[in-house]
Short mmCIF file of C-alpha atoms and ligand atoms in Angstrom, two decimals:
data_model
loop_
_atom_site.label_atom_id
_atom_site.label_comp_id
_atom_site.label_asym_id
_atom_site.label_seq_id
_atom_site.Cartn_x
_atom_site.Cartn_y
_atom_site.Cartn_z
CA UNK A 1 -4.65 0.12 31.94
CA UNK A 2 -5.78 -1.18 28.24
CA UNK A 3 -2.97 0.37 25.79
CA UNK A 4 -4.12 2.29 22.68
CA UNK A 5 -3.76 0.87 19.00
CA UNK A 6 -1.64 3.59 16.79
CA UNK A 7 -2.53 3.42 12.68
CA UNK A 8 0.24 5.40 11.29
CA UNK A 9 -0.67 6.41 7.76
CA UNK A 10 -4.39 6.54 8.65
CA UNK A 11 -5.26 8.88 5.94
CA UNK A 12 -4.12 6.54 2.85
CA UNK A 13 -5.40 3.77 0.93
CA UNK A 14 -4.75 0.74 3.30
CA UNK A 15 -4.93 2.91 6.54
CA UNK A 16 -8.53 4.27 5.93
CA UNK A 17 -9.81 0.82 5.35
CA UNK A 18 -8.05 -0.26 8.61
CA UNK A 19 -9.29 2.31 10.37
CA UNK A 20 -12.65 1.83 9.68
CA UNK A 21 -12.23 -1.93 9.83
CA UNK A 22 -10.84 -1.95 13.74
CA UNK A 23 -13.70 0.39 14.10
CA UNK A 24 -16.23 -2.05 13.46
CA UNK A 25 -15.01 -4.84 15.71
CA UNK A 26 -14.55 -1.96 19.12
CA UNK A 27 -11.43 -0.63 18.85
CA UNK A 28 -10.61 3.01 18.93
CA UNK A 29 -7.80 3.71 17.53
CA UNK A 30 -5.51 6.48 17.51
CA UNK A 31 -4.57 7.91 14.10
CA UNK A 32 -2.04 9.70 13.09
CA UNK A 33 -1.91 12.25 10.63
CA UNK A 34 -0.49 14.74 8.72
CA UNK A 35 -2.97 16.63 8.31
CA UNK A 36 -6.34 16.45 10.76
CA UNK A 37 -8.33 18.91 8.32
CA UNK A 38 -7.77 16.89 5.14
CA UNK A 39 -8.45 14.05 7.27
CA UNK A 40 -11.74 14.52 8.52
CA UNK A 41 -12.79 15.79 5.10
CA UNK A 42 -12.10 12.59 3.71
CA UNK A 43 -13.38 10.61 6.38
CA UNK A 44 -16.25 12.41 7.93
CA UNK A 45 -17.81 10.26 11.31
CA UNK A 46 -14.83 7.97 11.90
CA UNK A 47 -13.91 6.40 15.25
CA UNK A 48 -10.88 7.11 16.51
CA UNK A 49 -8.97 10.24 17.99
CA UNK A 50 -6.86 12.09 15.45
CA UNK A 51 -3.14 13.26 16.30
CA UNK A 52 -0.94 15.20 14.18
CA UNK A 53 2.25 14.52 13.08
CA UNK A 54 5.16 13.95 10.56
CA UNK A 55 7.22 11.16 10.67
CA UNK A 56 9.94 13.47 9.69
CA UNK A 57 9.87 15.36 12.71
CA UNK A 58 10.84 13.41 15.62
CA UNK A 59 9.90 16.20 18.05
CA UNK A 60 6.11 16.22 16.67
CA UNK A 61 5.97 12.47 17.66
CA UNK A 62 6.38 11.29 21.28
CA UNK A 63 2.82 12.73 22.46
CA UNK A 64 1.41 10.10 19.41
CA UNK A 65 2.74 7.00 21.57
CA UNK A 66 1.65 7.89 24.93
CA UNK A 67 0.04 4.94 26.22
CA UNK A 68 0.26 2.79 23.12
CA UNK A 69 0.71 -0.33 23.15
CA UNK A 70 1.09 -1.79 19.19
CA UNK A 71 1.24 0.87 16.22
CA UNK A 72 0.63 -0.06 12.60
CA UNK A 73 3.25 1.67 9.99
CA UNK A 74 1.31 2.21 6.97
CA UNK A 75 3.67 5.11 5.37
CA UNK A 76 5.55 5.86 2.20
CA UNK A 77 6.58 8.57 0.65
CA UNK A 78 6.56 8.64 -2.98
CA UNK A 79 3.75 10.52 -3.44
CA UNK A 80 4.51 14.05 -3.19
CA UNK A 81 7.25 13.03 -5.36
CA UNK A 82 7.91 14.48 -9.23
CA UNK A 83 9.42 12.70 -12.09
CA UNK A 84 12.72 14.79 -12.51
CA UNK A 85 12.94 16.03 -9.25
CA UNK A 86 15.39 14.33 -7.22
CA UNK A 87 12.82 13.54 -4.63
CA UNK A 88 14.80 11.03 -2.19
CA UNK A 89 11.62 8.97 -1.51
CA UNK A 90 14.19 6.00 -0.30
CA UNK A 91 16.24 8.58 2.26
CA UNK A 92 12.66 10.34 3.65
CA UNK A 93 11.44 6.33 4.09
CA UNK A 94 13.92 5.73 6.23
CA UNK A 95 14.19 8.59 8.45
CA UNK A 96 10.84 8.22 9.22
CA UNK A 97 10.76 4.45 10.03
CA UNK A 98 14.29 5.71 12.09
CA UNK A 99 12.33 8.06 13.42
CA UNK A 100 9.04 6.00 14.49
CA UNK A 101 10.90 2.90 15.96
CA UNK A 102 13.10 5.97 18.16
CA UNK A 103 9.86 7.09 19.59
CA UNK A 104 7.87 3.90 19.93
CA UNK A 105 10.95 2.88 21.98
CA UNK A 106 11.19 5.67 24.33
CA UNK A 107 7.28 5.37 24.79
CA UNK A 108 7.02 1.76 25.47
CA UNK A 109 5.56 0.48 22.75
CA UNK A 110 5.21 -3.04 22.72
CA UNK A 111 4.52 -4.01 19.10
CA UNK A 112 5.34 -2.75 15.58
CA UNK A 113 3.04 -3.81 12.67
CA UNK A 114 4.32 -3.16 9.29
CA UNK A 115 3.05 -3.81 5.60
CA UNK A 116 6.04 -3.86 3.46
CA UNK A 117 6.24 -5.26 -0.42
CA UNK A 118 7.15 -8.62 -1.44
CA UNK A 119 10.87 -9.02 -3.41
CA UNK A 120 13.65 -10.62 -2.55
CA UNK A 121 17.26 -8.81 -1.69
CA UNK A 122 19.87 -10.06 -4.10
CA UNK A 123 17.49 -10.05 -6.66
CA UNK A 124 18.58 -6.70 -8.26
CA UNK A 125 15.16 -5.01 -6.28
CA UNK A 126 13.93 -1.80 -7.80
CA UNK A 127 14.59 1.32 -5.65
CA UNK A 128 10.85 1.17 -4.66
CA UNK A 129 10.91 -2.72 -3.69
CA UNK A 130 14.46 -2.39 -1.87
CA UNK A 131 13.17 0.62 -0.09
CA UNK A 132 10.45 -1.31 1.32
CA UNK A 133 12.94 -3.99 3.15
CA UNK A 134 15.43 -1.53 4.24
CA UNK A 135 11.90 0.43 6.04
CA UNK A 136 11.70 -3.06 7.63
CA UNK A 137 15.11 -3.37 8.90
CA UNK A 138 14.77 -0.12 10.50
CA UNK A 139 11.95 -0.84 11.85
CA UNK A 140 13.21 -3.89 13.52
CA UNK A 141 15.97 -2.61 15.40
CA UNK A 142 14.46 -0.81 17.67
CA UNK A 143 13.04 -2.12 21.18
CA UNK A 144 9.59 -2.93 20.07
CA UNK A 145 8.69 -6.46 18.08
CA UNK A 146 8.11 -6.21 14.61
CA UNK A 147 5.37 -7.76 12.44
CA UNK A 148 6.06 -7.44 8.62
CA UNK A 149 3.52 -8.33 6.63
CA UNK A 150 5.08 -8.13 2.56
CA UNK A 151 2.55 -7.92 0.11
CA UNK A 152 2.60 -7.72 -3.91
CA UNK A 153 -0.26 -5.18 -5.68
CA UNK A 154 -3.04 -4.83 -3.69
CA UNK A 155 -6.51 -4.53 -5.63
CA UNK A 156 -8.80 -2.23 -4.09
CA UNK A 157 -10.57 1.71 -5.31
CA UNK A 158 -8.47 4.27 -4.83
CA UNK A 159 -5.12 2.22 -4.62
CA UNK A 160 -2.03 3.14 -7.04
CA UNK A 161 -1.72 -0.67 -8.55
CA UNK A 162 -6.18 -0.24 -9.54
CA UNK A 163 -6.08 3.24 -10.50
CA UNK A 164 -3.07 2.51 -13.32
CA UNK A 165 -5.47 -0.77 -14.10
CA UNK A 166 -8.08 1.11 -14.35
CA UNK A 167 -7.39 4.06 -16.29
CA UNK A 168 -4.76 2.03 -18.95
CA UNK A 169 -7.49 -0.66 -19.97
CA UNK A 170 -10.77 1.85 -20.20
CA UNK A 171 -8.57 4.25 -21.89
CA UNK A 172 -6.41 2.33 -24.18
CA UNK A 173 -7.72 -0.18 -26.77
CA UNK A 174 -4.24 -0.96 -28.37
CA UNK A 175 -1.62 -1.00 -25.84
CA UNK A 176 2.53 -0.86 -26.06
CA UNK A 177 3.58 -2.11 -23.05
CA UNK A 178 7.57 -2.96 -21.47
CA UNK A 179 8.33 -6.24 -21.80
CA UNK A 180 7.85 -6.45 -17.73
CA UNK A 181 4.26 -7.16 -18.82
CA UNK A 182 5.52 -10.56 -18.27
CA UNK A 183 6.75 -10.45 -15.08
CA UNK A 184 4.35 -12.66 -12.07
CA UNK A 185 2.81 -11.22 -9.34
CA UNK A 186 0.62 -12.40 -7.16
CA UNK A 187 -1.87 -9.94 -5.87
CA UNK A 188 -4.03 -9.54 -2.93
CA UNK A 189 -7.48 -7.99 -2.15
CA UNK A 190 -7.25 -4.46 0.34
CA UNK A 191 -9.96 -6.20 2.82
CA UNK A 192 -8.09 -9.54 3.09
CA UNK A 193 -5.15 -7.05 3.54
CA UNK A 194 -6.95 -5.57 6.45
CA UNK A 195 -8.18 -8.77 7.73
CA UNK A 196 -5.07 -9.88 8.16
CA UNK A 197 -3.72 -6.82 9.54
CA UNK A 198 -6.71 -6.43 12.34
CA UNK A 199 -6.05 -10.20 13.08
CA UNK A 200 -2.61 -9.69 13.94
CA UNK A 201 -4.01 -8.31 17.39
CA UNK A 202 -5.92 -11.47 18.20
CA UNK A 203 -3.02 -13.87 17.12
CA UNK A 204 -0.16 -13.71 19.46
CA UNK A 205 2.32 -15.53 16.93
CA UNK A 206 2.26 -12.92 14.81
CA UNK A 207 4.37 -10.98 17.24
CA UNK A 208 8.21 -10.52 15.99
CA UNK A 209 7.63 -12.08 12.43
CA UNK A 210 7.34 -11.69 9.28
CA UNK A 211 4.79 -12.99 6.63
CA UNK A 212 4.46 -12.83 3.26
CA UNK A 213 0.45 -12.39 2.04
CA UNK A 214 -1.07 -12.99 -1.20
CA UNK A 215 -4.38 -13.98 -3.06
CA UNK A 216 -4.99 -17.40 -4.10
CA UNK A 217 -4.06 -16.70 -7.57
CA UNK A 218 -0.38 -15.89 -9.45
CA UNK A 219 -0.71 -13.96 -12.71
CA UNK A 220 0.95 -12.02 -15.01
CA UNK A 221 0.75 -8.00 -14.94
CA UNK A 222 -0.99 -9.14 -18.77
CA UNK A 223 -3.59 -11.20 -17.62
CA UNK A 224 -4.24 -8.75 -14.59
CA UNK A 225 -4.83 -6.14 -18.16
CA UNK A 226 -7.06 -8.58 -19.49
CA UNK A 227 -9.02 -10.01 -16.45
CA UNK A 228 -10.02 -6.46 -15.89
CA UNK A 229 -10.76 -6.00 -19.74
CA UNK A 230 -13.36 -8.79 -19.27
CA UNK A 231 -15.12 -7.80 -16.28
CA UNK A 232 -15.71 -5.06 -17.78
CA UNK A 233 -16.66 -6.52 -21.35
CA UNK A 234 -13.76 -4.73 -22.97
CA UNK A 235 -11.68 -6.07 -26.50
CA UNK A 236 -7.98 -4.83 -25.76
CA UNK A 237 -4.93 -5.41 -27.75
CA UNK A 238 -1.87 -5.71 -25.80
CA UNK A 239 1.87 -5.30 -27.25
CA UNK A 240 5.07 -5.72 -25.51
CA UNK A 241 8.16 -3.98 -26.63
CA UNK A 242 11.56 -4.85 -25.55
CA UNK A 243 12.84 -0.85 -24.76
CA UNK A 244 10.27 1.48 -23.02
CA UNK A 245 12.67 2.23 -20.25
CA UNK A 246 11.01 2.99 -16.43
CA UNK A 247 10.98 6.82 -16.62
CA UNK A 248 8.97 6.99 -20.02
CA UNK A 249 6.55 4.40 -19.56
CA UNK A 250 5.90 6.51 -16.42
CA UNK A 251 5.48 9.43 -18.33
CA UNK A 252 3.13 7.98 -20.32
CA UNK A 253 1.04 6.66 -17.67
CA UNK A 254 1.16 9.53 -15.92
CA UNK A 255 -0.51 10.94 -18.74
CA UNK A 256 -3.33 8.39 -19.31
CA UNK A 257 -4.31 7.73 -15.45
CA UNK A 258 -4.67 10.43 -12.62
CA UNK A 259 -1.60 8.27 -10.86
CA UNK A 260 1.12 10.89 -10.83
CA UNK A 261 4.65 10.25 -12.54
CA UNK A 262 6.21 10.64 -9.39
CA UNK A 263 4.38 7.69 -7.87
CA UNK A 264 3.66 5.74 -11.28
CA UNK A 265 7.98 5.56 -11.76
CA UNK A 266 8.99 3.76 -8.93
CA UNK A 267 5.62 0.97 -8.82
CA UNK A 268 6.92 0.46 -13.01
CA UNK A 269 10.29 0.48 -12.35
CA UNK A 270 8.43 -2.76 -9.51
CA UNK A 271 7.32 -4.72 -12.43
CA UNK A 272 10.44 -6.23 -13.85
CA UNK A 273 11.00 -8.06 -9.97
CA UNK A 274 8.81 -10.55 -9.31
CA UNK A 275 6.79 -10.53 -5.84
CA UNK A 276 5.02 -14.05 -5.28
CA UNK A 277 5.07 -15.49 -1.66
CA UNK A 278 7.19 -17.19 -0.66
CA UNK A 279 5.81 -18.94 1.98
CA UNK A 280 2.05 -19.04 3.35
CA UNK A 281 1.89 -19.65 6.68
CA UNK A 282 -0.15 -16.49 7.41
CA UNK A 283 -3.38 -18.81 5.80
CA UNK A 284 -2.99 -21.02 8.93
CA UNK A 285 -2.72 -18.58 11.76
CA UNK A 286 -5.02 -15.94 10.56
CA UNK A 287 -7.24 -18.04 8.03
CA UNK A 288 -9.80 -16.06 6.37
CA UNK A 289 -11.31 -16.97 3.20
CA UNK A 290 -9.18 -15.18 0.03
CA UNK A 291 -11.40 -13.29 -2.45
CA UNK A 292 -10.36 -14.24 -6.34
CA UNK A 293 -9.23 -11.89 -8.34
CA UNK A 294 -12.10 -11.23 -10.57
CA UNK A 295 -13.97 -10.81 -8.02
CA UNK A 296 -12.05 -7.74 -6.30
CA UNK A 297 -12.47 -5.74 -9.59
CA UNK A 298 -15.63 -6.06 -9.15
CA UNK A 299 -15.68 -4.79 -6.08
CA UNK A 300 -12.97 -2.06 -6.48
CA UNK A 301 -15.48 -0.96 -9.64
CA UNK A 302 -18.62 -1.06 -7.47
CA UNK A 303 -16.90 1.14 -4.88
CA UNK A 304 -15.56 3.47 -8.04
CA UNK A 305 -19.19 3.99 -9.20
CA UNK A 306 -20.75 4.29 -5.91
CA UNK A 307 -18.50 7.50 -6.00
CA UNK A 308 -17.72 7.83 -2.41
CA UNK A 309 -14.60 10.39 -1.97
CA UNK A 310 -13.38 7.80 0.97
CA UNK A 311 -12.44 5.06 -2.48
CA UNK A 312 -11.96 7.70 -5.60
CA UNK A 313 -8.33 8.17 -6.40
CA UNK A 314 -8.83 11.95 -5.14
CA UNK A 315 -6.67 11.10 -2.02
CA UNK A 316 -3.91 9.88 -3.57
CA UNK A 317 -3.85 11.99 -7.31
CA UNK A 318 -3.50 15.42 -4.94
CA UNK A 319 -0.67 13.96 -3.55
CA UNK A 320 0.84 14.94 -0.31
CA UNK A 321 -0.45 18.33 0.86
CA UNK A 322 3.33 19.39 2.63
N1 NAP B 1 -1.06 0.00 -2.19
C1 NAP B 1 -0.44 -1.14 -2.45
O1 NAP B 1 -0.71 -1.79 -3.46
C2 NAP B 1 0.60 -1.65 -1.48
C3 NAP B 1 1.24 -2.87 -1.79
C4 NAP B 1 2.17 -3.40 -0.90
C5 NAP B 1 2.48 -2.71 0.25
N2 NAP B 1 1.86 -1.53 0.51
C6 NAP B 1 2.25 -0.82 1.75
O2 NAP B 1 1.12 -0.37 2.45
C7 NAP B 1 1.47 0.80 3.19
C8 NAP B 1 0.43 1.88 2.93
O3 NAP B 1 0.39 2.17 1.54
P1 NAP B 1 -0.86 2.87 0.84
O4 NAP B 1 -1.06 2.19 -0.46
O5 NAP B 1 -1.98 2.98 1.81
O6 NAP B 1 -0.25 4.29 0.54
P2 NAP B 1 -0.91 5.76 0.55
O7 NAP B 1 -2.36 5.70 0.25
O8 NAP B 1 -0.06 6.60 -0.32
O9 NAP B 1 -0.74 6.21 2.06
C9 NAP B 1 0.52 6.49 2.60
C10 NAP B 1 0.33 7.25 3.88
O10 NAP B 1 1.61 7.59 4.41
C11 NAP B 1 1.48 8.84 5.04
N3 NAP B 1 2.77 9.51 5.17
C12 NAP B 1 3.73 9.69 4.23
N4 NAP B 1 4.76 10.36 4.74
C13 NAP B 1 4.46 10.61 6.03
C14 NAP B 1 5.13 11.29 7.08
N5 NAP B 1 6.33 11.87 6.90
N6 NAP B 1 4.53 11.39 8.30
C15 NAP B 1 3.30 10.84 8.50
N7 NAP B 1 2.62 10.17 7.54
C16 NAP B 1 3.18 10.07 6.32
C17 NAP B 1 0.58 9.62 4.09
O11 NAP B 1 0.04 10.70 4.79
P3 NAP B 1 -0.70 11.94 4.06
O12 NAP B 1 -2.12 11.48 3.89
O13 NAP B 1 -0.54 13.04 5.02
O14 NAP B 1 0.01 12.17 2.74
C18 NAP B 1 -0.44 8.56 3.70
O15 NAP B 1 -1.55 8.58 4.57
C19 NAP B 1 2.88 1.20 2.76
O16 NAP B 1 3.77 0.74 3.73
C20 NAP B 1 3.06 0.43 1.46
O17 NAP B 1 4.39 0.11 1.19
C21 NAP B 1 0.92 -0.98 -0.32
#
């Protein structure tokens, strides 16, 4: 019997486009949600059968991985999460990655496919970044194999790393920035993302390892400011200050993008490690064509305009609805 294809985290940024993407070439996946109203809202006509779960209840899970044979992991949790609030986004990551791998085992899941973050341990990781590896371990020792894709910023409508883009450059002429600015990164369009995700079922030697992925092009979190400033025809004045600690310059881009404190702390905090690949073999066993920078602005603006509540930041600024 053919064995379903699980997208965990089908109702965020990455997972919708996933979704829709294993759609077009005849899958039907199974996706699992959190909530199946909210869902279908969002994402009216979409192939697939819904299930509903949390990750952080292991009882809600086993009837999600009957019969499936690989299941993406497209989850984090720092959403519903509040600046002063001790919300324990790293402790809730890892019971539910605990969690999954437990029931994936028990149901005979074959495969594991995981998008993690770039950053190397030992490199004094931000809670965010560190969080992201230790999801991976997890998810590793359990009896199914594990694909880990790591990738930096990914640029696509709708996405935290855009939105904060976004909303700081059309916002701000003059901006005072933490001296992170500096930091390299080396980001990577969402539908190369998914292409590489969705090719992970063709290409068998994916199975049990882990790539890093990346765009063709390494820049600065500055020039990412000013490449979008010039698609969109924009003078901007950019100042870097040696103390704006995490938590404030989260506050204050909390207040000048729709991204909420909670989520904007830990991606800042991000920006003083820097996540370039290390490696690239990915490019020769999946090899699609990488779209330049410039030219996913672009498209993450034409999908902004076109005004489609599947790419708007609404998703993500409502945060989680538990
Ligand atoms: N966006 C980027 O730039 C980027 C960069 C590198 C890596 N990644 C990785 O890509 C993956 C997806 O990120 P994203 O940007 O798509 O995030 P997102 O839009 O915030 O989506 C996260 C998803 O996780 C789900 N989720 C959270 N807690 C859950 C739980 N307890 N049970 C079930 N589902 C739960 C959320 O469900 P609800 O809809 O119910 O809240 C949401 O659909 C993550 O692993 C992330 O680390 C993203």
């Amino acid at each position: 019997m053919k064995k379903e294809i699980l997208v965990t985290g089908a109702a965020g940024f990455v997972g919708r486009r996933l979704t829709r993407a294993l759609g077009r070439e005849g899958y039907r996946p199974r996706l699992l949600v959190r909530s199946e109203r909210r869902f279908k809202e969002l994402n009216p006509g979409v192939r697939g059968s819904v299930v509903e779960a949390d990750l952080l209840e292991a009882r809600s899970l086993n009837i999600a991985f009957e019969g499936v044979g690989v299941a993406y992991y497209l989850v984090h949790s720092m959403r519903g999460r509040a600046v002063g609030r001790s919300g324990d986004f790293a402790g809730k990551d890892r019971k539910a990655a605990e969690n999954f791998v437990r029931a994936a085992g028990e149901q005979g899941v074959e495969r594991i496919v995981y998008l993690g973050g770039l950053g190397e341990y030992g490199d004094r990781l931000s809670e965010h970044l560190a969080s992201r590896q230790e999801v991976a371990k997890v998810l590793s020792s359990g009896k199914p194999t594990l694909t880990e894709l790591r990738a930096a910023n990914i640029i696509g409508a709708g996405g935290a790393p855009f939105e904060m883009l976004r909303y700081l450059v059309e916002r701000l002429p003059v901006m005072v920035a933490p001296r992170w600015i500096d930091t390299r990164c080396q980001p990577i369009d969402i539908y190369d993302t998914v292409g590489y995700l969705a090719g992970c079922l063709q290409e068998s030697r994916t199975a049990g390892a882990r790539f890093d992925i990346g765009g063709a092009e390494i820049v600065t979190y500055r020039q990412m400011l000013r490449l979008y400033a010039a698609v969109r025809g924009l003078r901007r004045f950019i100042f870097s200050v040696p103390v704006l600690t995490p938590r404030l310059a989260s506050l204050w881009v909390a207040l000048v993008t729709p991204v909420s404190s909670g989520l904007a702390s830990p991606l800042i905090e991000g920006l003083k490690n820097e996540v370039v690949c290390k490696e690239n073999r990915i490019r020769e066993l999946i090899p699609i064509p990488l779209t330049p920078i410039v030219a996913s602005l672009r498209q993450a603006l034409r999908e902004t305009e076109a005004g489609s509540r599947i790419y708007t930041e609404d998703a993500f600024r409502k945060g989680s609805p538990h």
